[in-house]
Coordinates of C-alpha atoms and ligand atoms in Angstrom, one line a residue:
M1 CA 0.2 0.0 0.0
S2 CA 1.3 3.8 -0.9
K3 CA 2.1 6.0 2.0
T4 CA 2.8 9.7 1.2
L5 CA 4.7 11.9 3.4
R6 CA 4.3 15.7 2.9
L7 CA 6.9 18.2 4.2
I8 CA 5.5 21.7 5.3
L9 CA 8.1 24.2 5.7
G10 CA 7.8 27.2 8.3
D11 CA 7.1 29.6 5.7
Q12 CA 4.4 27.4 3.9
L13 CA 1.7 27.8 6.6
N14 CA -1.1 28.1 3.4
T15 CA -4.4 26.6 4.9
Q16 CA -5.8 27.3 1.0
H17 CA -3.4 24.9 -0.4
S18 CA -5.0 22.1 -2.9
W19 CA -3.1 19.5 -0.9
F20 CA -5.7 20.1 2.1
S21 CA -8.8 20.2 -0.3
K22 CA -9.3 16.2 0.6
K23 CA -8.3 14.0 3.6
D24 CA -6.6 10.9 3.1
D25 CA -5.6 8.4 5.6
D26 CA -2.4 7.5 3.5
T27 CA -1.1 10.9 3.4
C28 CA 0.6 12.4 6.6
Y29 CA 2.0 16.0 6.7
V30 CA 5.1 16.8 9.0
L31 CA 6.3 20.0 10.1
M32 CA 9.6 20.5 12.2
E33 CA 11.3 22.8 14.4
V34 CA 15.0 22.3 13.7
M35 CA 18.5 23.6 14.7
Q36 CA 19.3 24.0 11.2
E37 CA 17.4 26.6 10.7
Q38 CA 18.7 28.4 13.5
E39 CA 22.3 28.1 13.0
Y40 CA 22.3 28.9 9.1
L41 CA 22.9 32.6 10.2
L42 CA 24.7 34.3 13.0
H43 CA 21.4 34.7 14.9
H44 CA 17.9 35.6 14.5
H45 CA 15.3 38.0 16.5
V46 CA 13.7 36.2 19.3
Q47 CA 10.3 37.3 18.0
K48 CA 11.6 36.0 14.6
I49 CA 12.1 32.5 16.0
L50 CA 8.9 32.4 18.7
A51 CA 6.5 33.9 15.8
F52 CA 7.5 30.9 13.4
F53 CA 7.5 28.2 15.8
A54 CA 4.0 29.4 17.3
A55 CA 2.5 29.9 13.8
M56 CA 3.9 26.2 12.7
R57 CA 2.3 24.8 15.7
N58 CA -1.0 26.8 15.5
F59 CA -1.0 25.4 11.5
A60 CA -0.5 22.1 12.5
H61 CA -3.3 22.1 15.0
Q62 CA -5.7 23.5 12.4
L63 CA -4.6 20.6 10.0
K64 CA -5.4 18.1 12.6
Q65 CA -8.6 19.6 13.8
A66 CA -9.7 19.5 9.6
G67 CA -9.2 15.7 9.9
H68 CA -5.5 15.4 8.4
K69 CA -2.6 13.2 9.8
V70 CA 0.1 15.6 11.1
I71 CA 3.5 14.8 12.5
Y72 CA 4.7 17.9 14.4
I73 CA 8.4 17.6 15.5
K74 CA 9.2 20.1 18.5
L75 CA 12.6 21.7 19.0
D76 CA 13.0 19.5 22.1
D77 CA 11.9 16.5 21.0
K78 CA 13.8 13.7 22.1
D79 CA 14.3 11.7 18.6
N80 CA 14.7 15.1 16.8
Q81 CA 17.7 15.2 14.3
Q82 CA 17.7 18.8 13.8
H83 CA 18.0 18.7 10.5
F84 CA 15.4 18.2 7.5
D85 CA 17.1 15.2 5.6
K86 CA 17.8 13.3 8.8
N87 CA 14.3 13.7 10.1
I88 CA 13.0 12.6 6.9
N89 CA 14.5 9.8 6.5
L90 CA 13.9 8.6 9.8
L91 CA 10.1 9.4 9.2
I92 CA 10.4 7.2 5.9
K93 CA 12.0 4.4 7.9
E94 CA 9.4 4.5 10.9
H95 CA 6.2 5.0 8.9
Q96 CA 7.2 2.8 5.8
I97 CA 6.8 5.9 3.6
T98 CA 6.6 5.1 -0.1
R99 CA 6.4 8.6 -1.7
F100 CA 7.9 11.8 -0.4
E101 CA 6.5 15.3 -1.5
Y102 CA 7.4 19.0 -0.7
Q103 CA 6.3 22.4 -1.6
L104 CA 8.8 24.6 -4.1
P105 CA 11.1 26.4 -1.2
D106 CA 11.3 30.0 -1.6
E107 CA 14.9 30.2 -0.3
Y108 CA 17.7 29.1 -2.8
R109 CA 19.4 27.2 0.3
L110 CA 16.6 25.0 1.1
D111 CA 15.7 24.6 -2.5
E112 CA 19.4 23.2 -3.4
Q113 CA 19.1 21.1 0.0
L114 CA 15.9 19.3 -0.8
K115 CA 16.9 18.8 -4.5
A116 CA 20.0 16.9 -3.5
F117 CA 18.0 15.1 -0.8
C118 CA 15.3 13.8 -3.3
N119 CA 17.8 12.8 -5.7
K120 CA 19.3 10.2 -3.3
L121 CA 16.0 9.2 -2.1
K122 CA 15.2 5.7 -3.0
I123 CA 11.6 6.0 -3.0
D124 CA 9.4 7.8 -5.4
W125 CA 9.2 11.6 -4.8
G126 CA 7.4 14.8 -5.9
V127 CA 7.4 18.5 -5.6
A128 CA 4.4 20.9 -5.8
D129 CA 3.9 24.8 -6.1
T130 CA 2.9 26.6 -3.2
E131 CA 0.1 28.3 -4.9
H132 CA 0.9 31.5 -3.2
F133 CA 2.5 33.9 -5.7
L134 CA 1.1 36.0 -8.7
T135 CA 4.0 35.1 -10.6
A136 CA 6.1 31.8 -11.2
R137 CA 10.1 31.6 -10.3
N138 CA 11.1 32.4 -14.0
D139 CA 8.7 35.1 -14.7
I140 CA 10.9 38.1 -14.4
R141 CA 14.1 36.5 -16.0
D142 CA 11.7 35.9 -19.1
F143 CA 10.1 39.2 -19.0
F144 CA 13.6 41.1 -18.5
G145 CA 15.8 38.8 -20.8
N146 CA 19.3 39.6 -21.1
R147 CA 18.7 43.3 -19.9
K148 CA 21.4 44.4 -17.5
S149 CA 18.9 46.3 -15.3
Y150 CA 15.5 45.3 -14.4
L151 CA 13.0 48.1 -14.2
M152 CA 10.4 47.3 -11.7
E153 CA 7.9 49.9 -13.0
S154 CA 7.7 48.2 -16.4
F155 CA 7.0 44.8 -14.7
Y156 CA 4.5 46.5 -12.6
R157 CA 2.7 47.8 -15.5
H158 CA 2.3 44.4 -17.1
M159 CA 1.2 42.9 -13.9
R160 CA -1.5 45.7 -13.9
N161 CA -2.4 44.6 -17.5
K162 CA -2.2 41.0 -16.9
L163 CA -4.1 40.9 -13.9
G164 CA -6.6 43.5 -15.1
I165 CA -6.1 45.6 -11.8
L166 CA -6.8 49.3 -11.8
M167 CA -7.3 49.4 -15.7
D168 CA -9.4 51.3 -18.1
G169 CA -9.4 49.3 -21.2
D170 CA -5.3 49.0 -22.0
G171 CA -4.4 52.0 -20.1
P172 CA -4.3 52.6 -16.2
L173 CA -7.6 53.8 -14.6
N174 CA -7.7 57.8 -14.3
G175 CA -4.8 57.9 -16.8
K176 CA -1.9 57.4 -14.4
W177 CA 0.1 54.3 -13.3
N178 CA 1.7 55.5 -10.6
F179 CA 0.6 58.4 -7.5
D180 CA 4.1 58.5 -6.2
H181 CA 4.4 62.1 -6.6
D182 CA 1.1 62.8 -4.8
N183 CA 1.9 60.6 -1.9
R184 CA 4.8 60.3 0.2
K185 CA 4.5 63.4 2.3
R186 CA 5.9 64.3 6.0
Y187 CA 3.5 63.4 8.5
D188 CA 1.4 66.8 9.3
G189 CA -0.9 65.9 11.7
K190 CA -3.9 66.4 9.5
V191 CA -5.3 63.2 10.2
P192 CA -5.2 61.3 13.5
L193 CA -2.6 58.5 13.9
K194 CA -4.2 55.2 14.5
Q195 CA -2.7 52.3 16.9
P196 CA -1.4 49.4 15.2
L197 CA -3.5 46.2 15.8
I198 CA -1.1 44.1 18.3
F199 CA -2.1 40.8 19.4
S200 CA -1.6 39.1 22.7
H201 CA 0.1 35.4 23.0
D202 CA 1.8 34.1 25.6
V203 CA 4.9 32.7 24.3
T204 CA 6.9 32.0 27.8
E205 CA 6.9 28.3 27.3
L206 CA 8.0 28.6 23.8
K207 CA 10.6 30.9 25.1
T208 CA 11.6 28.7 28.0
M209 CA 12.2 25.8 25.5
I210 CA 14.4 27.9 23.0
D211 CA 16.7 28.9 26.0
K212 CA 16.9 25.3 27.4
M213 CA 18.1 24.4 23.9
G214 CA 20.6 27.1 23.6
V215 CA 19.3 28.7 20.6
R216 CA 21.1 32.1 20.0
Y217 CA 19.3 35.1 19.3
F218 CA 19.4 38.8 19.9
G219 CA 16.4 41.5 19.9
R220 CA 13.8 41.6 22.7
V221 CA 10.4 40.3 23.6
E222 CA 8.3 42.1 26.1
A223 CA 7.1 39.8 28.9
G224 CA 6.9 36.9 26.8
N225 CA 4.2 38.3 24.9
L226 CA 4.2 38.3 21.0
G227 CA 2.1 40.9 19.3
W228 CA 2.1 39.1 15.5
P229 CA -0.7 37.4 13.9
L230 CA 0.1 33.7 14.4
S231 CA -2.9 31.9 12.6
R232 CA -4.8 32.8 9.2
K233 CA -7.9 34.0 11.2
E234 CA -5.5 36.7 13.0
A235 CA -3.8 37.4 9.5
L236 CA -7.4 38.1 8.0
E237 CA -8.3 40.5 11.0
L238 CA -5.1 42.6 10.6
L239 CA -5.9 43.1 7.0
T240 CA -9.5 44.2 7.6
Y241 CA -8.1 46.5 10.1
F242 CA -5.7 47.8 7.5
C243 CA -8.4 48.4 5.2
E244 CA -10.7 49.9 7.3
E245 CA -8.6 52.2 9.4
L246 CA -5.0 52.6 7.4
L247 CA -5.5 52.4 3.9
P248 CA -7.3 55.7 3.6
N249 CA -3.9 57.4 4.4
F250 CA -1.4 54.8 3.7
G251 CA 0.4 56.2 0.5
T252 CA 0.4 59.7 1.8
Y253 CA 2.3 59.0 4.6
E254 CA 4.1 56.2 3.3
D255 CA 7.6 57.5 3.7
A256 CA 7.1 59.6 6.6
M257 CA 8.7 58.8 10.3
L258 CA 7.7 59.5 13.7
Q259 CA 10.1 58.9 16.9
D260 CA 6.7 58.3 18.9
H261 CA 4.6 55.7 16.2
I262 CA 6.2 53.1 14.8
S263 CA 4.0 52.1 12.0
L264 CA 2.0 55.2 11.0
F265 CA -0.5 54.1 8.3
H266 CA 1.7 50.5 7.3
S267 CA -0.2 47.3 7.2
R268 CA 2.5 45.3 9.2
M269 CA 0.9 42.4 7.0
S270 CA 4.5 41.2 5.8
F271 CA 4.9 38.1 8.2
A272 CA 1.5 36.8 7.7
Q273 CA 2.1 37.3 3.9
N274 CA 5.8 35.7 3.7
V275 CA 4.6 32.7 5.9
K276 CA 1.7 32.7 3.2
M277 CA -1.1 32.5 5.8
V278 CA -2.8 35.2 3.4
S279 CA -2.0 35.4 -0.4
P280 CA -1.3 38.5 -2.4
A281 CA -4.3 37.7 -4.4
E282 CA -6.6 37.7 -1.1
I283 CA -4.9 41.3 -0.2
V284 CA -5.1 42.9 -3.5
D285 CA -8.9 41.7 -3.6
A286 CA -9.5 43.0 0.1
V287 CA -8.1 46.4 -0.8
L288 CA -9.9 46.9 -3.9
K289 CA -13.2 45.9 -2.0
A290 CA -12.8 48.5 0.5
W291 CA -11.8 51.0 -2.1
N292 CA -15.2 50.0 -4.1
K293 CA -17.1 50.4 -0.6
N294 CA -15.8 53.6 0.2
K295 CA -14.4 55.7 -2.4
T296 CA -15.1 58.8 -0.8
T297 CA -12.7 58.3 2.3
I298 CA -10.2 55.8 0.4
S299 CA -8.4 57.7 -2.9
L300 CA -7.1 56.1 -5.9
A301 CA -3.7 57.1 -5.2
Q302 CA -3.8 55.1 -1.7
V303 CA -5.0 51.9 -3.3
E304 CA -2.4 52.2 -6.2
G305 CA 0.3 52.9 -3.9
Y306 CA -0.5 49.7 -1.8
I307 CA -1.4 47.4 -4.8
R308 CA 2.1 48.4 -6.4
Q309 CA 3.8 47.0 -3.3
I310 CA 1.9 43.8 -3.5
I311 CA 2.0 43.0 -7.4
G312 CA 4.7 44.9 -8.3
W313 CA 7.7 45.1 -5.7
R314 CA 7.0 41.9 -3.6
E315 CA 6.7 39.6 -6.7
F316 CA 9.4 41.5 -8.5
M317 CA 11.8 40.8 -5.7
R318 CA 11.2 37.4 -6.0
G319 CA 11.6 37.2 -9.6
V320 CA 15.1 38.9 -9.4
Y321 CA 16.0 36.6 -6.7
W322 CA 15.5 33.5 -8.8
A323 CA 16.8 34.9 -11.9
K324 CA 20.2 35.9 -10.1
M325 CA 20.9 33.6 -7.4
P326 CA 23.4 32.1 -6.0
E327 CA 25.7 34.9 -7.7
Y328 CA 23.6 37.4 -6.2
A329 CA 24.5 36.6 -2.8
E330 CA 28.3 37.6 -3.7
K331 CA 27.9 40.8 -5.1
N332 CA 29.7 43.7 -3.7
F333 CA 29.7 46.5 -6.3
F334 CA 31.6 49.0 -4.5
N335 CA 34.1 46.5 -2.7
H336 CA 32.7 47.6 0.7
K337 CA 34.4 45.8 3.6
N338 CA 33.9 47.9 6.8
Q339 CA 32.3 46.5 10.1
L340 CA 29.0 47.8 11.0
P341 CA 29.4 49.9 14.4
K342 CA 28.5 47.7 17.4
W343 CA 25.4 49.9 18.3
Y344 CA 23.6 48.2 15.0
W345 CA 23.2 45.2 17.6
D346 CA 22.0 47.4 20.9
G347 CA 20.9 50.6 19.5
E348 CA 23.1 52.6 21.8
T349 CA 24.2 55.5 19.8
K350 CA 23.6 59.4 20.1
M351 CA 22.5 59.6 16.4
N352 CA 18.6 59.9 17.3
C353 CA 17.3 58.4 14.1
L354 CA 19.2 55.3 13.9
N355 CA 18.6 55.1 17.9
K356 CA 15.0 55.0 17.4
C357 CA 15.0 52.9 14.2
I358 CA 17.2 50.2 15.7
N359 CA 15.7 50.2 19.2
Q360 CA 12.3 50.1 17.5
S361 CA 13.5 46.9 15.5
L362 CA 15.1 45.4 18.6
D363 CA 11.8 45.7 20.3
N364 CA 9.3 44.9 17.7
A365 CA 11.6 42.9 14.9
W366 CA 10.0 45.3 12.6
A367 CA 10.5 48.8 11.1
H368 CA 8.6 50.1 8.1
H369 CA 10.4 50.5 4.5
I370 CA 11.9 54.0 4.8
Q371 CA 13.2 53.3 8.2
R372 CA 15.1 50.0 6.7
L373 CA 16.0 51.9 3.4
M374 CA 16.7 55.4 4.2
V375 CA 18.2 56.0 7.9
I376 CA 19.6 52.0 8.5
G377 CA 20.5 50.8 5.3
N378 CA 21.5 54.6 4.1
F379 CA 23.9 54.8 6.8
A380 CA 25.4 51.1 6.5
L381 CA 26.2 52.2 2.7
L382 CA 27.7 55.5 3.3
I383 CA 30.2 54.1 5.9
G384 CA 31.0 51.2 3.2
A385 CA 29.7 48.5 5.2
D386 CA 30.5 44.8 4.2
P387 CA 27.1 43.7 2.5
D388 CA 27.5 40.2 4.1
E389 CA 27.2 41.7 7.2
V390 CA 24.6 44.0 6.4
D391 CA 22.7 41.0 5.0
Q392 CA 23.2 39.1 8.0
W393 CA 21.9 42.3 10.3
Y394 CA 18.8 42.4 8.3
L395 CA 18.1 38.5 7.8
G396 CA 18.3 38.3 11.3
I397 CA 16.4 41.1 12.8
Y398 CA 13.1 41.3 11.0
I399 CA 10.0 39.3 11.4
D400 CA 9.4 39.1 7.7
A401 CA 13.1 38.3 6.9
I402 CA 13.4 35.4 4.5
Q403 CA 16.2 35.6 2.0
W404 CA 14.5 35.9 -1.3
V405 CA 12.9 39.3 0.0
E406 CA 15.6 40.3 2.4
I407 CA 18.5 40.0 0.2
T408 CA 17.1 41.7 -2.8
N409 CA 16.1 44.4 -0.7
T410 CA 19.2 45.0 1.5
R411 CA 21.8 44.0 -1.1
G412 CA 20.0 45.3 -4.1
M413 CA 17.8 48.0 -3.2
S414 CA 19.7 49.5 -0.2
Q415 CA 23.1 48.5 -0.8
F416 CA 23.4 48.7 -4.4
A417 CA 25.9 45.9 -4.0
D418 CA 24.6 44.2 -7.3
G419 CA 25.8 47.8 -9.3
G420 CA 22.0 48.6 -10.6
I421 CA 20.1 45.5 -11.5
I422 CA 17.4 46.5 -9.0
G423 CA 17.8 50.2 -8.4
S424 CA 19.2 52.6 -11.1
K425 CA 21.4 54.6 -8.2
P426 CA 22.3 54.2 -5.1
Y427 CA 19.7 55.1 -2.0
V428 CA 21.8 57.7 -0.2
A429 CA 20.6 60.7 1.6
S430 CA 22.0 63.6 3.9
A431 CA 20.4 64.8 7.0
A432 CA 18.2 67.2 4.7
Y433 CA 16.0 64.0 3.6
I434 CA 15.8 62.6 7.4
N435 CA 14.7 65.8 8.8
K436 CA 12.3 66.6 5.9
M437 CA 10.6 63.0 6.4
S438 CA 10.8 62.9 10.3
D439 CA 10.9 64.5 13.5
Y440 CA 14.0 62.6 14.6
C441 CA 16.3 65.6 14.0
K442 CA 14.4 67.9 16.7
H443 CA 15.6 65.6 19.3
C444 CA 19.3 65.1 18.1
H445 CA 22.6 65.2 19.8
Y446 CA 23.8 66.4 16.3
D447 CA 22.9 69.4 14.3
Y448 CA 21.4 68.4 11.0
K449 CA 22.4 71.5 9.2
K450 CA 26.0 71.2 10.0
K451 CA 28.4 69.2 7.6
H452 CA 31.6 69.7 10.1
G453 CA 32.6 70.9 13.1
E454 CA 31.1 70.1 16.8
K455 CA 28.1 68.0 16.6
A456 CA 27.5 67.9 12.7
C457 CA 25.4 65.5 11.6
P458 CA 27.3 62.3 10.5
Y459 CA 25.1 61.5 7.5
N460 CA 26.2 65.0 6.0
S461 CA 30.0 64.6 5.6
L462 CA 29.6 60.7 4.9
Y463 CA 27.2 61.6 2.1
W464 CA 29.8 63.8 0.3
N465 CA 32.5 61.4 1.3
F466 CA 30.5 58.4 -0.3
F467 CA 30.4 60.5 -3.7
D468 CA 34.1 61.3 -3.4
R469 CA 35.2 57.9 -2.8
N470 CA 33.1 55.9 -5.4
R471 CA 33.6 58.8 -8.3
K472 CA 34.9 55.9 -10.6
Q473 CA 31.8 53.8 -10.2
L474 CA 29.5 56.5 -10.3
E475 CA 30.4 59.7 -12.0
N476 CA 29.0 58.5 -15.5
N477 CA 25.6 57.3 -14.1
P478 CA 23.4 59.9 -15.6
R479 CA 21.2 59.8 -12.4
I480 CA 24.1 60.6 -10.3
S481 CA 26.3 63.0 -12.6
M482 CA 24.4 66.2 -11.1
M483 CA 26.2 65.2 -7.7
Y484 CA 29.5 65.5 -9.0
R485 CA 28.8 68.8 -10.7
M486 CA 27.7 70.1 -7.1
L487 CA 31.0 68.4 -5.6
E488 CA 33.1 70.6 -8.2
K489 CA 31.1 73.5 -6.9
F490 CA 31.8 73.4 -3.3
N491 CA 34.3 75.8 -1.7
K492 CA 37.6 74.4 -1.6
Q493 CA 37.9 74.7 2.1
E494 CA 34.6 73.6 3.0
L495 CA 34.9 70.5 1.1
E496 CA 38.2 69.6 2.9
A497 CA 36.4 70.3 6.3
T498 CA 33.6 68.0 5.3
L499 CA 35.8 65.2 3.9
K500 CA 38.0 65.4 7.0
Q501 CA 35.0 65.4 9.2
A502 CA 34.0 62.0 7.3
E503 CA 37.2 60.6 8.0
Q504 CA 37.2 61.2 11.9
Y505 CA 33.8 59.8 11.9
L506 CA 34.6 56.9 10.0
A507 CA 37.8 56.1 12.3
D508 CA 35.4 55.7 15.3
L509 CA 32.2 54.6 14.1
D510 CA 31.3 52.6 17.4
K511 CA 31.4 56.5 19.3
L512 CA 28.9 58.1 17.0
Ligands
FAD1 P1 3.4 48.2 3.8 O1 4.5 49.2 3.9 O2 2.2 48.0 4.7 O3 3.6 47.2 2.3 C1 2.6 46.3 2.3 C2 3.3 45.1 1.7 O4 4.2 45.3 0.4 C3 4.6 44.6 2.7 O5 3.8 43.7 3.6 C4 5.3 43.8 1.5 O6 4.7 42.3 1.6 C5 4.8 44.4 0.3 N1 6.1 45.1 0.3 C6 6.4 46.5 0.1 N2 7.8 47.2 -0.2 C7 8.1 45.6 -0.6 C8 9.9 45.6 -1.0 N3 10.5 46.5 -1.4 N4 9.8 44.0 -1.4 C9 8.9 43.2 -1.4 N5 7.8 43.5 -0.9 C10 7.3 44.7 -0.4 N6 10.2 43.1 3.3 C11 10.2 41.7 3.8 O7 9.1 41.3 3.5 N7 11.0 41.2 4.2 C12 12.3 41.4 4.5 O8 13.1 40.7 4.7 C13 12.6 42.7 4.0 N8 13.9 43.3 4.1 C14 14.0 44.7 3.5 C15 15.3 45.0 3.8 C16 15.6 46.4 3.5 C17 16.8 47.0 3.7 C18 14.4 47.1 3.0 C19 14.9 48.4 2.5 C20 13.3 46.7 2.6 C21 13.1 45.8 3.1 N9 11.6 44.8 3.2 C22 11.3 43.6 3.3 C23 10.7 45.4 2.0 C24 9.8 46.5 3.2 O9 10.4 47.2 3.8 C25 8.6 45.3 4.1 O10 7.9 44.5 3.3 C26 7.9 46.4 4.9 O11 8.2 47.4 5.7 C27 7.0 45.5 5.7 O12 6.1 46.1 6.5 P2 4.5 46.3 6.1 O13 4.0 44.9 6.1 O14 3.9 47.1 7.2 O15 4.7 46.8 4.5
SF4_2 FE1 19.7 61.5 12.3 FE2 21.4 63.4 11.7 FE3 19.1 64.2 12.1 FE4 20.5 63.4 14.1 S1 20.7 65.0 12.9 S2 18.4 62.8 13.8 S3 21.9 61.9 13.2 S4 19.7 62.8 10.3

């Protein structure tokens, strides 16, 4: 008699998958907590580990309740071999399994591992799609062909057309593809802020277990309480909350930052999405329904802004990942080798923007896009941090960090280490941008207006140092040549003092 074992990875918690459409006594599902996944990287944020395990346990429970056969291997189970291959081999033997199946992993590392494992298997095996994304792994590669850089906007327009979203015939609804120009304002207090929807999950027992097992981690978890959605039900609640309360102002304040409000109008849906508790199609559907129901309070600019993140950026990053791995993980266009300052790990810096964004990340395992890109990533790029270390930091700290979406955003969008596959120019900015988009500078030890001298904001001198030291690689980039014309117009003494200031800061980053 045939007996099938189906592996479900921690980011494959999709109850809507066709695997579960019928119950079958000869099919058994397995989920496992393994040290292998804790040790491939320096350390994960404690909330990331707890959220993955808790969500996996909930998922297994739901499957069992629905009548499926499920094996759940806990991290501290006596027979746990702490490695996918070893555990699967053991189960195949113990349960006389005749066929093994898994869903396509989203990480290159696991994809290679499972392919190699299956190629050695003596039993029949098969692989299924995750049925989550709107595109196939190779769609982006096929769409851009041999082009050197990939333009997200053209892919996004193709997706709008293909899916028939916000279209009027062949063109965009209301004649515009992109409302970025109307969006992205500093928070001006014109609409009240809403509190984020935080769930309450007691994870004390899980935390005790990971401590007992000696799992390495960093970051904080307040009183053993986890605020992330850990089931599909909660993920859908978060989505409804977003559509009703936050979507009306999402785009307008998408890039704004406030020191006393962590998320403004962002959805905080990334964890629920990345572990596949909800699908991008469901999210787009909910957003469009909310808009159709309430066009007086939700403008097209908000809806377009959000949908672009889901059908544009998210699918695009995944496609770039599969088109460019494994070489992508080695890219270092500027040959940056510096270490991150030690306060990236504890948040103890006098630079208020970085102090707030890093501490927020340590407290919540989450920061919004502009905090990740224009404060934390911007600084790492300006100081010439090694992209390997920057990747380790981002992959560890964020609740939503899975390599396919972390590395493309970090190495690509934020560090320009891919030399321009994802972005046409590096995302760097001086204090003027941070001051324009936030209230951080008002409360800072440093002076955002000064380039050099006492308490001069480090971003300013490092910004000019960045262009000066990377002249060879950047001067001919048409989107940047203006910066070199500005550098040439600098007063000589002013330039010298600015570059000297940068050297002084670079020599002792830990003290900033
Ligand atoms: P919202 O602002 O509400 O956006 C809605 C959704 O759009 C997100 O949930 C996400 O699924 C999608 N989205 C938005 N921007 C992007 C993007 N650039 N790439 C892919 N999807 C996007 N996102 C991750 O999911 N995992 C990561 O590890 C990750 N690392 C990042 C590292 C850096 C350096 C930067 C600059 C960005 C990173 N992002 C990452 C993208 C983005 O910052 C997060 O998706 C977002 O902050 C999650 O919060 P949210 O759900 O409230 O997003
Ligand atoms: Fe950040 Fe500089 Fe502003 Fe301080 S002055 S908050 S370091 S940008």
